[in-house]
N, CA, C and O atoms as a Tinker XYZ file with bonds, in Angstrom:
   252  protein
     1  N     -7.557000   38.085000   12.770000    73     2
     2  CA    -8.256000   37.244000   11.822000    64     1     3
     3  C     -9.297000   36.419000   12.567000    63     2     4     5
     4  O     -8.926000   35.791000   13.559000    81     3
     5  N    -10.726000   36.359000   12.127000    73     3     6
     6  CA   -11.604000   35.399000   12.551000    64     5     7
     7  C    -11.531000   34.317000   12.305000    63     6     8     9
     8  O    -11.330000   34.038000   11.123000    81     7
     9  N    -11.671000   33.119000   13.385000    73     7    10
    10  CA   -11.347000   31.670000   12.779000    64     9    11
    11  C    -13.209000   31.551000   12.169000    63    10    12    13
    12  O    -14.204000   32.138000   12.595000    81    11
    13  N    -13.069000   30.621000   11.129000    73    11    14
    14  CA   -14.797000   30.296000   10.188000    64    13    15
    15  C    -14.761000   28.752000   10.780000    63    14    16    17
    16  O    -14.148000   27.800000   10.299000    81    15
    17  N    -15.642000   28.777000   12.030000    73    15    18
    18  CA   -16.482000   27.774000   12.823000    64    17    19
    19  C    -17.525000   27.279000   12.277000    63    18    20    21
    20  O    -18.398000   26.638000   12.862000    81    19
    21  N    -17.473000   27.640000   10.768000    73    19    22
    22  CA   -18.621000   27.153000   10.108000    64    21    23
    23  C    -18.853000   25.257000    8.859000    63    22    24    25
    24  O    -17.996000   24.777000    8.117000    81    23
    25  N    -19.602000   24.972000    9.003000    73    23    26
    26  CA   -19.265000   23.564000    7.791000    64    25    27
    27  C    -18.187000   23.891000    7.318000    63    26    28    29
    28  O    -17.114000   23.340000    7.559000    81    27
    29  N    -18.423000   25.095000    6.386000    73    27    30
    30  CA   -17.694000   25.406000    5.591000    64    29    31
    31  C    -16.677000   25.393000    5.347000    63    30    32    33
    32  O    -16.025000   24.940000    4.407000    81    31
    33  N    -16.354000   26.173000    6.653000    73    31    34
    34  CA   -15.341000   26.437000    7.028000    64    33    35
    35  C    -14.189000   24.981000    7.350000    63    34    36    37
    36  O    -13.033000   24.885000    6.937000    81    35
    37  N    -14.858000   24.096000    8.097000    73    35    38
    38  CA   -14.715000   22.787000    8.357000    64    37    39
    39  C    -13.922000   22.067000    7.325000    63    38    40    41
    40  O    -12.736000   21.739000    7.346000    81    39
    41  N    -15.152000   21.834000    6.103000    73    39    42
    42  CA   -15.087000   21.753000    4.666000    64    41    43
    43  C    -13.891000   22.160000    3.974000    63    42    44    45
    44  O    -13.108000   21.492000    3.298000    81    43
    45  N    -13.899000   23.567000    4.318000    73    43    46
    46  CA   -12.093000   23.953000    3.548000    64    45    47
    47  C    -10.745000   23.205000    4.079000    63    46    48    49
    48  O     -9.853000   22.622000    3.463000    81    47
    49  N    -10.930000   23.428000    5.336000    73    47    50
    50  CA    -9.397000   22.920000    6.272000    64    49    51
    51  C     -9.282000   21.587000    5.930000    63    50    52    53
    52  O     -8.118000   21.200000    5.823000    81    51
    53  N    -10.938000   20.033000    5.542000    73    51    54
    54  CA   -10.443000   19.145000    5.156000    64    53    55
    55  C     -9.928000   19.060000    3.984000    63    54    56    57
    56  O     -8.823000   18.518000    3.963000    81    55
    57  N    -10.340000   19.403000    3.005000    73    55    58
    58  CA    -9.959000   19.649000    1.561000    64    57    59
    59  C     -9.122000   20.314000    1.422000    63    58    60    61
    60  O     -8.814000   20.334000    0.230000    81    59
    61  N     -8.274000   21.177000    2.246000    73    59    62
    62  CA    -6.775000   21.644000    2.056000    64    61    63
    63  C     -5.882000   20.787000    2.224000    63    62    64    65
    64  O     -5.125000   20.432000    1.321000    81    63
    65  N     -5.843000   20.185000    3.822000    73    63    66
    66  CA    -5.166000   19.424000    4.116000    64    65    67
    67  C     -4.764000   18.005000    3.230000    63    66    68    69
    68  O     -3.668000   17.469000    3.065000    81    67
    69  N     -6.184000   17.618000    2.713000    73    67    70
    70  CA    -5.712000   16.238000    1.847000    64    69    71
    71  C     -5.610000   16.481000   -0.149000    63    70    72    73
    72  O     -5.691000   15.682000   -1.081000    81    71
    73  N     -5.447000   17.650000   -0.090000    73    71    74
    74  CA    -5.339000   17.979000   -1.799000    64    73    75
    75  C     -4.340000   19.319000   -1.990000    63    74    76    77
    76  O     -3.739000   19.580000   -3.032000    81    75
    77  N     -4.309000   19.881000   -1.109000    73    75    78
    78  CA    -3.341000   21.544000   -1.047000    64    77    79
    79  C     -4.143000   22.378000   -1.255000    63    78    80    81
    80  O     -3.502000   23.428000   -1.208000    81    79
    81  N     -5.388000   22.655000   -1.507000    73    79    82
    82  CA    -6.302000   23.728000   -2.064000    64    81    83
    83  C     -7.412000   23.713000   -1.517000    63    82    84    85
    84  O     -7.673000   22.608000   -1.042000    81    83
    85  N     -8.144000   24.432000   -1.387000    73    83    86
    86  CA    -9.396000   25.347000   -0.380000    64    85    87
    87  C    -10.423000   23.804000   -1.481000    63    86    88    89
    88  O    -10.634000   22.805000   -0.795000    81    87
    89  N    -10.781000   23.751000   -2.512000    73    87    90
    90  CA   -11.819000   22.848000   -3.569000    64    89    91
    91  C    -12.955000   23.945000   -3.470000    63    90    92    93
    92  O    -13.977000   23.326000   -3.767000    81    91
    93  N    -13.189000   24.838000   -3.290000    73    91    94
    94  CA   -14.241000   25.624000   -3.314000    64    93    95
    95  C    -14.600000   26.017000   -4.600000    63    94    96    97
    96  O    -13.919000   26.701000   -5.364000    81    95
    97  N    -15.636000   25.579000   -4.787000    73    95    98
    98  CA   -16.155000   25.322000   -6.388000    64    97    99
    99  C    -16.603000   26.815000   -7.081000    63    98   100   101
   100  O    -16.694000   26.928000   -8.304000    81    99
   101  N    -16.769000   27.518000   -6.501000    73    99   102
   102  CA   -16.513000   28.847000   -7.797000    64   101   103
   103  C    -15.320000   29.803000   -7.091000    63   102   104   105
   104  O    -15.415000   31.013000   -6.885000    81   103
   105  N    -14.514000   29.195000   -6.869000    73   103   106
   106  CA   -13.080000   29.822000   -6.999000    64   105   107
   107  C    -12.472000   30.343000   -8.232000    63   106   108   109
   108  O    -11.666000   31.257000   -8.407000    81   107
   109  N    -13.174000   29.371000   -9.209000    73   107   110
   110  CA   -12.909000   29.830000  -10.501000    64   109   111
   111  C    -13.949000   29.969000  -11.365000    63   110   112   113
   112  O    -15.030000   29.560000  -10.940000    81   111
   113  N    -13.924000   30.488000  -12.596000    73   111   114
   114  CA   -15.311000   30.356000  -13.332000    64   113   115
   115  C    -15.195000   28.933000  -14.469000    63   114   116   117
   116  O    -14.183000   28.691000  -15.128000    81   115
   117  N    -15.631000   28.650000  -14.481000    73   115   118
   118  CA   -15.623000   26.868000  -15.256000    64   117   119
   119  C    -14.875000   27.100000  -16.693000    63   118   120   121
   120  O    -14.427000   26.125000  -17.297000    81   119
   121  N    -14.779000   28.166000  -17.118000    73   119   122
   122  CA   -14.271000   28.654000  -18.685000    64   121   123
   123  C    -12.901000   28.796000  -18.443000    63   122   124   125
   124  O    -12.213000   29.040000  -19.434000    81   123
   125  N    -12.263000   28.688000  -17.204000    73   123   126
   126  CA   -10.752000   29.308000  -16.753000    64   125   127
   127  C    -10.157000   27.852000  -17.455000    63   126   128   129
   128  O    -10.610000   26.712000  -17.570000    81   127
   129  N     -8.918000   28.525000  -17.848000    73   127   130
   130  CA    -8.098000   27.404000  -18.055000    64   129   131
   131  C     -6.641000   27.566000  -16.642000    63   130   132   133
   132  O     -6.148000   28.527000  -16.053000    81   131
   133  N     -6.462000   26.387000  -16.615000    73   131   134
   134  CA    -5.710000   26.365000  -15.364000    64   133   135
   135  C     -4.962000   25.243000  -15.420000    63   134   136   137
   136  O     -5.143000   24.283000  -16.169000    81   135
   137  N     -3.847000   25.431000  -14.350000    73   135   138
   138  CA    -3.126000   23.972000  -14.138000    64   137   139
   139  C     -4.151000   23.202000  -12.997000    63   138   140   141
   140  O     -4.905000   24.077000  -12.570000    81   139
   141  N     -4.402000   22.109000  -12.457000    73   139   142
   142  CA    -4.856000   21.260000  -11.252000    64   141   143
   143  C     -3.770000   21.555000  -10.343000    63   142   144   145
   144  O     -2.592000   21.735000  -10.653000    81   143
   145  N     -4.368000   21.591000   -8.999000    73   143   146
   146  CA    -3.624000   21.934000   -8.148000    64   145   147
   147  C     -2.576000   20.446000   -7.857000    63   146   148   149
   148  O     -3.056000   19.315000   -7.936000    81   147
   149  N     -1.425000   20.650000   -7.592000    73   147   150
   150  CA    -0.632000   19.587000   -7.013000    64   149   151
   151  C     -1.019000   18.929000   -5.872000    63   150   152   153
   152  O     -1.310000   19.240000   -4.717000    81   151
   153  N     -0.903000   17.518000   -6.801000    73   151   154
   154  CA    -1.109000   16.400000   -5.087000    64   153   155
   155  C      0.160000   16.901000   -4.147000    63   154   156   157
   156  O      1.208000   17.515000   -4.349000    81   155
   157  N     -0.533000   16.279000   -2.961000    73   155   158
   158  CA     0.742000   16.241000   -1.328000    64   157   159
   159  C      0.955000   14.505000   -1.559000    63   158   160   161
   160  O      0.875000   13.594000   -2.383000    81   159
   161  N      1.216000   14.776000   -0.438000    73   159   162
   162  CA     1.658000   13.279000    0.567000    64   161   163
   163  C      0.277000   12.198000    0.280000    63   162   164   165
   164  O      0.177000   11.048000   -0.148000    81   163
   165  N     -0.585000   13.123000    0.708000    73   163   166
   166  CA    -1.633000   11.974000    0.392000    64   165   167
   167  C     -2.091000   11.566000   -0.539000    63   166   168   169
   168  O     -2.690000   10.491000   -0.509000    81   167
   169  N     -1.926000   12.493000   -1.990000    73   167   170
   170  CA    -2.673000   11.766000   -2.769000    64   169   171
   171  C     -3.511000   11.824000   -3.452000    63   170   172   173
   172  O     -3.604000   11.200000   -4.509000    81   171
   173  N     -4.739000   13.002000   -2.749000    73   171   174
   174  CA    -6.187000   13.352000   -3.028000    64   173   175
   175  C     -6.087000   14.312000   -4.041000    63   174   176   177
   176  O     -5.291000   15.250000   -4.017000    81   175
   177  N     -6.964000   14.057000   -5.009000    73   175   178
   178  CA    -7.138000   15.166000   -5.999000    64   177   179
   179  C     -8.851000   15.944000   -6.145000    63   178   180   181
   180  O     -9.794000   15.359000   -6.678000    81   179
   181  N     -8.926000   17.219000   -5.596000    73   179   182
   182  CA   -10.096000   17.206000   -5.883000    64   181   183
   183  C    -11.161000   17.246000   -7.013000    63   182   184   185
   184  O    -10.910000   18.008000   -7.947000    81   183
   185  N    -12.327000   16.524000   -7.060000    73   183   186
   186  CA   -13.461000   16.216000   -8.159000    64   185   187
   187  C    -14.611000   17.449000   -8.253000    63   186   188   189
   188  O    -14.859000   18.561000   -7.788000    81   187
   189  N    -15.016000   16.662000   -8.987000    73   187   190
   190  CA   -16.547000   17.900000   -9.279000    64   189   191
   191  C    -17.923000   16.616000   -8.918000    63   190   192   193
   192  O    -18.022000   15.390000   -8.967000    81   191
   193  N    -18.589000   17.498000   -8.645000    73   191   194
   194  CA   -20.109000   16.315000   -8.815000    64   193   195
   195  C    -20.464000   16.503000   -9.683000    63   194   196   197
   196  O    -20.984000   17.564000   -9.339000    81   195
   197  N    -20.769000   16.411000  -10.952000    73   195   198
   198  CA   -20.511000   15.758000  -11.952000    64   197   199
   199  C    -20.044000   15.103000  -12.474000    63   198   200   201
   200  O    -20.380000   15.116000  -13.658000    81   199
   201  N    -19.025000   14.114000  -12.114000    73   199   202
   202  CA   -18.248000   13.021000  -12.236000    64   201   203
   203  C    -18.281000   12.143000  -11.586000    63   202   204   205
   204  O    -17.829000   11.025000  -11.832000    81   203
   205  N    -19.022000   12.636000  -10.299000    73   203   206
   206  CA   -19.840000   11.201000   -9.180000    64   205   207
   207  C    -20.836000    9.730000   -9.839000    63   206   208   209
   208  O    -21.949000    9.690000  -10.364000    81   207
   209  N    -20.290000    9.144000   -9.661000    73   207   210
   210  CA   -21.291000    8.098000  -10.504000    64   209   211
   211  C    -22.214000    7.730000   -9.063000    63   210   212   213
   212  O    -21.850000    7.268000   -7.982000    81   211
   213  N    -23.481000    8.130000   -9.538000    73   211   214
   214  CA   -24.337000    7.454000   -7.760000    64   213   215
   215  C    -24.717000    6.368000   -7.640000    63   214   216   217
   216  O    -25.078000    5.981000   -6.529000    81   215
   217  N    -24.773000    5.142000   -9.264000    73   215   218
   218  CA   -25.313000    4.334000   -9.206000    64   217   219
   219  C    -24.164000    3.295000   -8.692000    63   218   220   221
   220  O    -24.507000    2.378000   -7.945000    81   219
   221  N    -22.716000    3.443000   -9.115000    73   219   222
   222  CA   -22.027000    2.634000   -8.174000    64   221   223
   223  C    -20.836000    3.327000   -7.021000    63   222   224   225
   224  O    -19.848000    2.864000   -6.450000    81   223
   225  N    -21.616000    4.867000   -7.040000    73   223   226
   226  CA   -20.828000    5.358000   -5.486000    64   225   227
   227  C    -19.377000    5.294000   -5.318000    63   226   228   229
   228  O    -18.646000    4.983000   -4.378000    81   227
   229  N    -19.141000    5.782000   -6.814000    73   227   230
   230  CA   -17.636000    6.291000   -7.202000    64   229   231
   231  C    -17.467000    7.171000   -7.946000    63   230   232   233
   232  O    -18.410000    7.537000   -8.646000    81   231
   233  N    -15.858000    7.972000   -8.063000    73   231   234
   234  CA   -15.297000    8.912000   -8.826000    64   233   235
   235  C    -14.677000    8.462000   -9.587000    63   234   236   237
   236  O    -13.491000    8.371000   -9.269000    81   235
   237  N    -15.026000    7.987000  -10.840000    73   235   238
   238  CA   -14.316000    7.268000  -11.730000    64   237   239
   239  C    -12.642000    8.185000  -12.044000    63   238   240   241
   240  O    -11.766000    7.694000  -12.756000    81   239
   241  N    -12.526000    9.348000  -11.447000    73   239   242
   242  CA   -11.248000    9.953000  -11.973000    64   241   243
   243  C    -11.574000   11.135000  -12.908000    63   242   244   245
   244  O    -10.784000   11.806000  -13.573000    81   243
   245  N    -13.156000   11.258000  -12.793000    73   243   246
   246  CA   -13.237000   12.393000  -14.001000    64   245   247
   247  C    -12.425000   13.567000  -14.436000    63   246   248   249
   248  O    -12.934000   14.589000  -13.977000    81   247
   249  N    -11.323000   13.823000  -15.169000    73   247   250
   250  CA   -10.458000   14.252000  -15.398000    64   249   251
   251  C    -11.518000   15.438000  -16.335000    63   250   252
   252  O    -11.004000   16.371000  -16.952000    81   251
């Protein structure tokens, strides 16, 4: 197996580690219905940008 030395790659291993799941945004197609992946230990649930508010530089929780 090749290790991915890439952002990306980077990108996945953090977003696994603090949510359980790769967050890679067309993993699915937006029409899927699905469960949310289960929090860990930490806590983190991953978001979409679209739910980023930029004017006060938060995730309100967009569910």
């Amino acid at each position: 197996m090749k290790t991915d030395t890439s952002e990306r790659g980077l990108e996945r291993l953090i977003c696994t580690a603090l949510t359980g799941s790769p967050c890679d945004p067309d993993a699915e197609p937006a029409e899927s219905v699905g469960e949310r992946p289960a929090t860990y230990g930490v806590g983190w649930i991953p978001g979409t940008p679209e739910h980023y508010d930029r004017e006060y530089c938060v995730n309100p929780g967009g569910q």
